Coordinates of N, CA and C and ligand atoms in Angstrom, one line a residue:
M1 N 6.4 -15.4 23.8 CA 6.5 -14.0 24.3 C 5.4 -13.8 25.2
D2 N 5.7 -13.1 26.3 CA 4.7 -12.8 27.3 C 4.1 -11.4 26.9
V3 N 2.8 -11.4 26.9 CA 2.1 -10.1 26.7 C 1.9 -9.5 28.1
F4 N 2.8 -8.6 28.5 CA 2.6 -8.0 29.9 C 1.8 -6.7 29.9
N5 N 1.7 -6.2 28.7 CA 0.9 -4.9 28.6 C 0.2 -4.8 27.3
S6 N -1.1 -4.5 27.3 CA -1.8 -4.3 26.1 C -2.8 -3.1 26.3
E7 N -2.8 -2.2 25.4 CA -3.8 -1.0 25.6 C -4.4 -0.6 24.3
F8 N -5.6 -0.2 24.4 CA -6.3 0.4 23.2 C -5.7 1.8 23.0
I9 N -5.4 2.1 21.8 CA -4.8 3.4 21.5 C -5.8 4.3 20.7
A10 N -6.4 3.8 19.6 CA -7.3 4.7 18.9 C -8.2 3.9 17.9
S11 N -9.3 4.4 17.6 CA -10.2 3.9 16.5 C -10.2 5.0 15.5
S12 N -9.8 4.7 14.2 CA -9.7 5.7 13.2 C -10.5 5.3 12.0
P13 N -11.1 6.4 11.4 CA -11.9 6.1 10.2 C -11.1 5.9 8.9
N14 N -9.9 6.3 8.9 CA -9.1 6.1 7.7 C -7.6 6.2 8.1
V15 N -6.8 5.8 7.1 CA -5.3 5.7 7.4 C -4.7 7.0 7.8
K16 N -5.2 8.1 7.3 CA -4.6 9.4 7.7 C -4.7 9.7 9.2
N17 N -5.8 9.3 9.8 CA -6.1 9.6 11.2 C -5.4 8.6 12.2
C18 N -4.7 7.6 11.6 CA -4.2 6.5 12.5 C -2.9 7.0 13.3
P19 N -2.7 6.4 14.4 CA -1.5 6.8 15.2 C -0.2 6.7 14.3
N20 N 0.6 7.7 14.4 CA 1.7 7.7 13.4 C 3.1 7.3 13.9
E21 N 3.1 6.7 15.1 CA 4.3 6.2 15.7 C 4.9 5.1 14.8
F22 N 6.1 5.1 14.4 CA 6.6 4.1 13.5 C 7.2 2.9 14.2
I23 N 6.3 2.0 14.7 CA 6.7 0.8 15.4 C 6.1 -0.4 14.6
P24 N 6.7 -1.6 14.8 CA 6.2 -2.8 14.0 C 4.7 -3.0 14.2
E25 N 4.0 -3.3 13.1 CA 2.5 -3.5 13.2 C 2.1 -4.8 12.6
Y26 N 1.1 -5.4 13.2 CA 0.6 -6.7 12.7 C -0.9 -6.5 12.5
A27 N -1.4 -6.6 11.3 CA -2.8 -6.3 11.0 C -3.6 -7.5 10.8
F28 N -4.8 -7.5 11.5 CA -5.7 -8.7 11.4 C -6.8 -8.4 10.4
I29 N -7.0 -9.2 9.4 CA -8.0 -8.9 8.4 C -8.6 -10.3 8.0
G30 N -9.8 -10.2 7.3 CA -10.5 -11.4 7.0 C -12.0 -11.1 6.8
R31 N -12.7 -12.1 6.4 CA -14.2 -11.9 6.3 C -14.8 -11.5 7.6
S32 N -15.9 -10.9 7.5 CA -16.6 -10.5 8.7 C -17.0 -11.7 9.5
N33 N -16.9 -11.6 10.9 CA -17.3 -12.6 11.8 C -16.4 -13.8 11.9
V34 N -15.2 -13.8 11.3 CA -14.3 -15.0 11.4 C -13.6 -15.1 12.7
G35 N -13.6 -14.0 13.5 CA -13.0 -14.0 14.8 C -11.7 -13.2 14.9
K36 N -11.6 -12.1 14.2 CA -10.4 -11.3 14.2 C -10.3 -10.6 15.6
S37 N -11.3 -10.0 16.0 CA -11.3 -9.2 17.3 C -11.1 -10.2 18.4
S38 N -11.8 -11.4 18.4 CA -11.6 -12.4 19.4 C -10.2 -12.8 19.6
L39 N -9.5 -13.0 18.4 CA -8.1 -13.4 18.4 C -7.2 -12.4 19.1
I40 N -7.5 -11.1 18.9 CA -6.7 -10.1 19.5 C -6.9 -10.2 21.0
N41 N -8.1 -10.4 21.5 CA -8.4 -10.5 22.9 C -7.7 -11.7 23.5
S42 N -7.7 -12.8 22.7 CA -7.0 -14.0 23.2 C -5.5 -13.8 23.3
I43 N -4.9 -13.2 22.3 CA -3.5 -12.9 22.4 C -3.2 -12.0 23.6
C44 N -4.0 -11.0 23.9 CA -3.8 -10.1 25.0 C -4.3 -10.6 26.3
K45 N -4.9 -11.7 26.3 CA -5.5 -12.4 27.5 C -6.5 -11.4 28.2
K46 N -7.3 -10.7 27.4 CA -8.3 -9.8 27.9 C -9.6 -10.1 27.2
K47 N -10.7 -10.0 27.9 CA -12.0 -10.4 27.3 C -12.6 -9.4 26.4
N48 N -12.4 -8.1 26.7 CA -13.1 -7.1 25.9 C -12.3 -5.9 25.4
L49 N -11.0 -6.2 25.2 CA -10.1 -5.2 24.7 C -10.6 -4.8 23.3
A50 N -10.7 -5.8 22.4 CA -11.4 -5.5 21.1 C -12.8 -5.9 21.2
K51 N -13.7 -5.1 20.6 CA -15.1 -5.4 20.7 C -15.5 -6.5 19.7
T52 N -16.2 -7.5 20.3 CA -16.6 -8.7 19.4 C -18.2 -8.7 19.4
S53 N -18.7 -9.6 18.5 CA -20.1 -9.7 18.4 C -20.5 -11.0 17.7
G54 N -21.6 -11.6 18.1 CA -22.1 -12.8 17.3 C -22.6 -12.4 15.9
K55 N -22.9 -11.1 15.8 CA -23.4 -10.6 14.5 C -22.2 -10.1 13.7
P56 N -22.2 -10.4 12.4 CA -21.1 -9.8 11.5 C -21.2 -8.3 11.5
G57 N -20.1 -7.7 11.1 CA -20.0 -6.3 10.9 C -19.8 -5.4 12.1
K58 N -19.3 -6.1 13.2 CA -19.1 -5.3 14.4 C -18.0 -4.3 14.3
T59 N -16.8 -4.7 13.8 CA -15.7 -3.7 13.8 C -15.9 -2.9 12.5
R60 N -16.0 -1.6 12.7 CA -16.2 -0.7 11.5 C -15.1 0.3 11.3
L61 N -14.2 0.4 12.3 CA -13.1 1.4 12.2 C -11.7 0.6 12.3
I62 N -10.7 1.3 12.1 CA -9.3 0.8 12.3 C -8.9 0.9 13.7
N63 N -8.7 -0.2 14.4 CA -8.4 -0.1 15.8 C -7.0 -0.5 16.1
H64 N -6.2 0.4 16.8 CA -4.9 0.1 17.1 C -4.7 -0.2 18.6
F65 N -4.0 -1.3 18.9 CA -3.7 -1.7 20.2 C -2.2 -1.8 20.4
K66 N -1.7 -1.2 21.4 CA -0.2 -1.2 21.6 C 0.1 -2.3 22.6
I67 N 1.1 -3.2 22.1 CA 1.4 -4.3 22.9 C 2.8 -4.2 23.5
N68 N 3.0 -4.5 24.8 CA 4.3 -4.4 25.5 C 5.0 -3.0 25.2
N69 N 4.2 -2.0 25.0 CA 4.7 -0.6 24.8 C 5.6 -0.5 23.6
S70 N 5.5 -1.5 22.7 CA 6.5 -1.5 21.6 C 6.0 -1.9 20.2
W71 N 4.9 -2.5 20.1 CA 4.4 -2.8 18.7 C 2.8 -2.8 18.7
Y72 N 2.3 -2.7 17.5 CA 0.8 -2.6 17.4 C 0.2 -3.9 16.9
L73 N -1.0 -4.2 17.4 CA -1.9 -5.2 16.8 C -3.0 -4.3 16.2
T74 N -3.4 -4.5 15.0 CA -4.5 -3.7 14.4 C -5.7 -4.6 14.0
D75 N -6.8 -4.2 14.5 CA -8.1 -4.9 14.2 C -8.8 -4.1 13.2
L76 N -9.1 -4.7 12.1 CA -9.7 -4.0 10.9 C -11.2 -4.5 10.7
P77 N -12.0 -3.7 10.1 CA -13.4 -4.2 9.7 C -13.2 -5.4 8.8
G78 N -14.2 -6.4 8.9 CA -14.1 -7.5 8.0 C -14.7 -7.2 6.7
Y79 N -14.3 -7.9 5.7 CA -14.9 -7.7 4.3 C -15.9 -8.8 4.1
G80 N -16.8 -8.6 3.1 CA -17.7 -9.6 2.6 C -19.0 -9.8 3.4
Y81 N -19.3 -8.8 4.2 CA -20.6 -9.0 4.9 C -21.7 -8.8 4.0
T82 N -22.5 -9.8 3.7 CA -23.5 -9.8 2.6 C -24.6 -8.8 2.8
R83 N -24.9 -8.5 4.1 CA -26.1 -7.7 4.4 C -25.9 -6.2 4.2
L84 N -24.7 -5.8 3.9 CA -24.4 -4.4 3.7 C -24.8 -4.0 2.3
S85 N -25.1 -2.7 2.1 CA -25.4 -2.2 0.8 C -24.1 -2.2 0.0
K86 N -24.3 -2.1 -1.3 CA -23.2 -2.1 -2.2 C -22.2 -1.0 -1.9
T87 N -22.7 0.2 -1.6 CA -21.9 1.3 -1.2 C -21.1 1.1 0.0
E88 N -21.8 0.5 1.1 CA -21.1 0.2 2.3 C -20.0 -0.8 2.1
K89 N -20.3 -1.8 1.3 CA -19.2 -2.9 1.1 C -18.0 -2.2 0.4
K90 N -18.3 -1.4 -0.6 CA -17.3 -0.7 -1.4 C -16.4 0.1 -0.5
N91 N -17.1 0.9 0.4 CA -16.4 1.7 1.4 C -15.4 1.0 2.3
I92 N -15.9 -0.2 2.8 CA -15.1 -1.0 3.6 C -13.9 -1.6 2.8
E93 N -14.1 -2.0 1.6 CA -13.0 -2.5 0.8 C -12.0 -1.5 0.5
K94 N -12.5 -0.3 0.3 CA -11.6 0.9 0.0 C -10.8 1.2 1.2
L95 N -11.4 1.2 2.4 CA -10.7 1.5 3.6 C -9.6 0.5 3.8
I96 N -9.9 -0.8 3.6 CA -8.9 -1.9 3.8 C -7.7 -1.7 2.8
T97 N -8.1 -1.6 1.5 CA -7.0 -1.6 0.5 C -6.1 -0.3 0.7
T98 N -6.8 0.8 0.9 CA -6.0 2.1 1.1 C -5.1 1.9 2.4
Y99 N -5.7 1.3 3.4 CA -4.9 1.1 4.6 C -3.6 0.3 4.3
F100 N -3.8 -0.8 3.7 CA -2.6 -1.7 3.4 C -1.6 -1.0 2.4
L101 N -2.1 -0.2 1.5 CA -1.2 0.4 0.5 C -0.4 1.5 1.2
H102 N -1.0 2.2 2.2 CA -0.3 3.4 2.8 C 0.4 3.2 4.1
R103 N 0.0 2.1 4.8 CA 0.5 1.9 6.2 C 1.9 1.2 6.2
K104 N 2.9 2.0 6.2 CA 4.2 1.4 6.0 C 4.8 0.6 7.2
Q105 N 4.1 0.9 8.4 CA 4.6 0.2 9.6 C 4.2 -1.3 9.5
I106 N 3.3 -1.7 8.7 CA 2.9 -3.1 8.7 C 4.0 -4.1 8.4
R107 N 4.3 -4.9 9.3 CA 5.4 -5.9 9.1 C 4.8 -7.2 8.6
L108 N 3.6 -7.5 9.0 CA 2.9 -8.7 8.5 C 1.4 -8.6 8.6
I109 N 0.7 -9.1 7.6 CA -0.7 -9.2 7.6 C -1.2 -10.6 8.0
F110 N -2.0 -10.7 9.0 CA -2.6 -12.0 9.3 C -4.0 -12.1 8.7
L111 N -4.1 -13.0 7.8 CA -5.4 -13.2 7.2 C -6.2 -14.3 7.9
I112 N -7.3 -13.9 8.5 CA -8.0 -14.9 9.4 C -9.1 -15.6 8.5
I113 N -9.0 -17.0 8.6 CA -10.0 -17.8 7.9 C -10.6 -18.8 8.9
D114 N -12.0 -18.8 8.9 CA -12.7 -19.7 9.7 C -12.4 -21.2 9.2
I115 N -11.8 -22.0 10.1 CA -11.3 -23.3 9.7 C -12.4 -24.2 9.1
R116 N -13.7 -23.8 9.3 CA -14.8 -24.6 8.7 C -15.0 -24.3 7.3
H117 N -14.4 -23.2 6.8 CA -14.7 -22.8 5.4 C -13.8 -23.4 4.4
K118 N -14.3 -23.7 3.2 CA -13.5 -24.1 2.1 C -12.9 -22.8 1.5
P119 N -11.9 -22.8 0.6 CA -11.4 -21.6 0.0 C -12.6 -20.9 -0.7
L120 N -12.9 -19.7 -0.3 CA -14.0 -18.9 -0.9 C -13.4 -17.9 -1.9
E121 N -14.2 -17.6 -2.9 CA -13.7 -16.7 -3.9 C -13.2 -15.4 -3.4
I122 N -14.0 -14.9 -2.4 CA -13.7 -13.5 -1.8 C -12.3 -13.5 -1.1
D123 N -12.0 -14.6 -0.4 CA -10.7 -14.8 0.2 C -9.5 -15.0 -0.8
I124 N -9.8 -15.8 -1.8 CA -8.8 -16.0 -2.8 C -8.5 -14.8 -3.6
N125 N -9.5 -14.0 -3.9 CA -9.3 -12.7 -4.6 C -8.5 -11.8 -3.7
F126 N -8.8 -11.8 -2.4 CA -8.0 -10.9 -1.5 C -6.6 -11.3 -1.4
M127 N -6.3 -12.6 -1.3 CA -4.9 -13.1 -1.3 C -4.2 -12.8 -2.5
S128 N -4.9 -12.9 -3.7 CA -4.4 -12.6 -5.0 C -3.9 -11.2 -5.0
W129 N -4.8 -10.3 -4.5 CA -4.4 -8.9 -4.4 C -3.2 -8.6 -3.6
L130 N -3.1 -9.3 -2.4 CA -2.0 -9.1 -1.5 C -0.7 -9.5 -2.2
I131 N -0.8 -10.7 -2.9 CA 0.4 -11.2 -3.6 C 0.8 -10.2 -4.7
A132 N -0.2 -9.7 -5.5 CA 0.1 -8.8 -6.6 C 0.8 -7.5 -6.1
E133 N 0.4 -7.1 -4.9 CA 0.9 -5.9 -4.3 C 2.2 -6.1 -3.5
G134 N 2.6 -7.4 -3.5 CA 3.9 -7.7 -2.8 C 3.8 -7.6 -1.3
M135 N 2.6 -7.9 -0.8 CA 2.4 -7.8 0.7 C 2.6 -9.1 1.4
R136 N 3.3 -9.1 2.5 CA 3.6 -10.3 3.2 C 2.4 -10.7 4.1
F137 N 1.9 -11.9 3.9 CA 0.8 -12.4 4.8 C 0.9 -13.8 5.2
C138 N 0.3 -14.1 6.4 CA 0.2 -15.5 6.9 C -1.3 -15.8 7.0
I139 N -1.7 -17.0 7.1 CA -3.1 -17.3 7.4 C -3.2 -17.8 8.9
I140 N -4.2 -17.3 9.5 CA -4.6 -17.9 10.9 C -5.9 -18.5 10.7
F141 N -6.0 -19.8 10.9 CA -7.3 -20.5 10.9 C -7.9 -20.3 12.3
S142 N -9.1 -19.9 12.3 CA -9.8 -19.6 13.6 C -10.9 -20.6 13.9
K143 N -11.3 -20.6 15.1 CA -12.5 -21.4 15.6 C -12.2 -22.9 15.5
C144 N -11.0 -23.3 15.7 CA -10.7 -24.8 15.6 C -11.5 -25.6 16.6
D145 N -11.9 -25.0 17.7 CA -12.7 -25.8 18.7 C -14.1 -26.2 18.1
K146 N -14.5 -25.6 17.0 CA -15.8 -25.9 16.4 C -15.8 -27.2 15.6
L147 N -14.6 -27.7 15.4 CA -14.5 -29.0 14.6 C -13.9 -30.0 15.5
K148 N -14.2 -31.3 15.3 CA -13.5 -32.4 16.0 C -12.1 -32.4 15.5
K149 N -11.2 -32.7 16.4 CA -9.7 -32.6 16.1 C -9.4 -33.3 14.7
E150 N -10.0 -34.4 14.4 CA -9.6 -35.2 13.2 C -10.2 -34.5 11.9
K151 N -11.1 -33.5 12.1 CA -11.6 -32.8 11.0 C -10.9 -31.5 10.7
V152 N -10.0 -31.1 11.6 CA -9.2 -29.9 11.4 C -8.1 -30.2 10.3
N153 N -8.4 -29.7 9.1 CA -7.4 -30.0 8.0 C -7.0 -28.7 7.3
A154 N -6.1 -28.0 8.0 CA -5.7 -26.7 7.4 C -4.8 -27.0 6.2
L155 N -4.0 -28.0 6.2 CA -3.1 -28.3 5.1 C -3.9 -28.5 3.8
D156 N -5.0 -29.1 3.9 CA -5.8 -29.3 2.7 C -6.2 -27.9 2.0
Y157 N -6.6 -27.0 2.9 CA -6.9 -25.6 2.4 C -5.7 -25.0 1.8
I158 N -4.6 -25.1 2.5 CA -3.3 -24.5 2.0 C -2.9 -25.0 0.6
L159 N -3.1 -26.3 0.5 CA -2.7 -26.9 -0.8 C -3.6 -26.5 -1.9
K160 N -4.9 -26.2 -1.6 CA -5.8 -25.7 -2.6 C -5.4 -24.3 -3.0
I161 N -4.9 -23.5 -2.0 CA -4.4 -22.2 -2.3 C -3.2 -22.2 -3.2
K162 N -2.3 -23.2 -2.8 CA -1.1 -23.4 -3.6 C -1.4 -23.6 -5.1
N163 N -2.4 -24.5 -5.3 CA -2.9 -24.8 -6.7 C -3.4 -23.6 -7.4
K164 N -4.1 -22.8 -6.7 CA -4.8 -21.6 -7.3 C -3.8 -20.4 -7.5
L165 N -3.0 -20.2 -6.5 CA -2.2 -18.9 -6.5 C -0.7 -19.2 -6.6
N166 N -0.3 -20.4 -6.6 CA 1.1 -20.7 -6.7 C 1.9 -20.2 -5.5
K167 N 1.2 -20.2 -4.4 CA 1.9 -19.7 -3.2 C 1.4 -20.5 -2.0
E168 N 2.3 -20.9 -1.1 CA 1.9 -21.7 0.0 C 2.1 -20.9 1.3
P169 N 1.1 -20.2 1.7 CA 1.3 -19.3 2.9 C 1.6 -20.1 4.2
K170 N 2.4 -19.5 5.0 CA 2.6 -20.0 6.4 C 1.3 -19.9 7.1
Y171 N 1.0 -20.9 8.0 CA -0.3 -20.8 8.6 C -0.2 -21.2 10.1
F172 N -1.3 -20.8 10.8 CA -1.4 -21.2 12.2 C -2.9 -21.7 12.4
T173 N -3.0 -22.6 13.3 CA -4.4 -23.0 13.7 C -4.7 -22.6 15.1
T174 N -5.8 -22.0 15.3 CA -6.1 -21.4 16.6 C -7.6 -21.6 17.1
S175 N -7.8 -21.4 18.4 CA -9.1 -21.2 18.9 C -9.0 -20.1 20.0
S176 N -9.8 -19.1 19.8 CA -9.8 -18.0 20.8 C -10.6 -18.5 22.0
K177 N -11.6 -19.3 21.8 CA -12.4 -19.8 22.9 C -11.5 -20.6 23.8
K178 N -10.6 -21.4 23.3 CA -9.8 -22.3 24.1 C -8.4 -21.8 24.3
N179 N -8.2 -20.6 23.8 CA -6.8 -20.0 23.8 C -5.8 -20.9 23.3
E180 N -6.1 -21.6 22.2 CA -5.1 -22.5 21.6 C -4.4 -21.9 20.3
G181 N -3.2 -22.1 20.2 CA -2.4 -21.7 19.0 C -1.9 -20.3 19.0
V182 N -2.3 -19.5 20.0 CA -1.9 -18.1 20.1 C -0.5 -17.9 20.5
E183 N 0.0 -18.9 21.3 CA 1.5 -18.8 21.6 C 2.4 -18.9 20.4
E184 N 2.0 -19.7 19.5 CA 2.8 -19.9 18.2 C 2.8 -18.6 17.4
V185 N 1.6 -17.9 17.4 CA 1.5 -16.7 16.7 C 2.4 -15.6 17.3
L186 N 2.3 -15.6 18.6 CA 3.2 -14.6 19.4 C 4.7 -14.9 19.2
K187 N 5.0 -16.1 19.1 CA 6.4 -16.5 18.9 C 6.9 -16.0 17.5
Y188 N 6.0 -16.1 16.6 CA 6.3 -15.7 15.2 C 6.5 -14.2 15.2
I189 N 5.6 -13.5 15.8 CA 5.7 -12.0 15.9 C 7.0 -11.6 16.6
E190 N 7.3 -12.3 17.7 CA 8.5 -12.0 18.4 C 9.8 -12.0 17.5
G191 N 9.8 -13.0 16.6 CA 10.9 -13.1 15.6 C 10.9 -12.0 14.6
L192 N 9.7 -11.6 14.2 CA 9.7 -10.5 13.2 C 10.0 -9.1 13.8
N193 N 9.6 -9.0 15.1 CA 9.8 -7.7 15.8 C 11.3 -7.3 15.8
V194 N 12.2 -8.2 15.8 CA 13.6 -7.9 15.9 C 14.3 -7.7 14.6
L195 N 13.5 -7.9 13.5 CA 14.2 -7.8 12.1 C 14.5 -6.3 11.8
Ligands
GTP201 P1 -16.2 -8.4 12.4 O1 -15.7 -7.4 13.4 O2 -17.7 -8.3 12.3 O3 -15.5 -8.4 11.1 O4 -16.0 -9.8 13.1 P2 -14.7 -10.5 13.7 O5 -13.9 -11.2 12.7 O6 -13.9 -9.5 14.5 O7 -15.3 -11.6 14.7 P3 -15.5 -11.6 16.3 O8 -14.2 -11.7 17.0 O9 -16.4 -10.4 16.7 O10 -16.2 -13.0 16.5 C1 -17.4 -13.3 15.8 C2 -18.1 -14.4 16.6 O11 -17.4 -15.6 16.6 C3 -18.3 -14.1 18.1 O12 -19.6 -14.6 18.4 C4 -17.2 -14.9 18.8 O13 -17.6 -15.2 20.1 C5 -17.1 -16.1 17.9 N1 -15.7 -16.6 17.9 C6 -14.6 -16.0 17.6 N2 -13.5 -16.8 17.8 C7 -14.0 -18.0 18.2 C8 -13.4 -19.2 18.5 O14 -12.2 -19.4 18.4 N3 -14.2 -20.3 18.8 C9 -15.6 -20.1 18.9 N4 -16.3 -21.2 19.2 N5 -16.2 -18.9 18.6 C10 -15.4 -17.9 18.3
MG202 MG1 -14.2 -7.5 14.7

């Protein structure tokens, strides 16, 4: 699918303030700093549409981007940033879970995992919560350019998840830096848009 138009719509502090147009939405979530915002830029072929940073904790609000005038990509704050206070962490977790529980437009959640990481408890717990709530998600492995090709082993991660959660999520491998793998993600979104 060609992304011929992408525009920032709004930054919202909670689900109530979000744009209420009922069009398909794809939400990007994951630990802080895994490259959620960078992936949105890569998909939209724009450098600074979503704000990125080398330091974790950059995205603090719920950001809606309208793509091709007909669907949303949503950039959410990352979870698990260790430097935040307990209260700040709790607030972000609450923002994320409330958002997913109330935002009925969401057609699919993309859970972003840094390809260099082994399955971490925080991600497994989050997947477990998504499964328990019956929410549909896929994994996008990010930053594949940071590993040599032969070291990129997404399937190994997926099989570990299957062992732990009895679920084998669909997955994509990507690099925002090299714009790799985003076409596959877009193709998948295109298929879901027409459902
Ligand atoms: P928060 O908003 O803090 O949750 O982070 P985020 O998940 O949105 O991450 P962000 O897109 O801001 O990227 C974090 C850092 O990783 C930045 O320094 C990016 O340049 C870098 N980064 C993101 N994607 C890639 C990638 O595919 N390859 C490489 N090499 N670096 C990447
Ligand atoms: Mg971000």
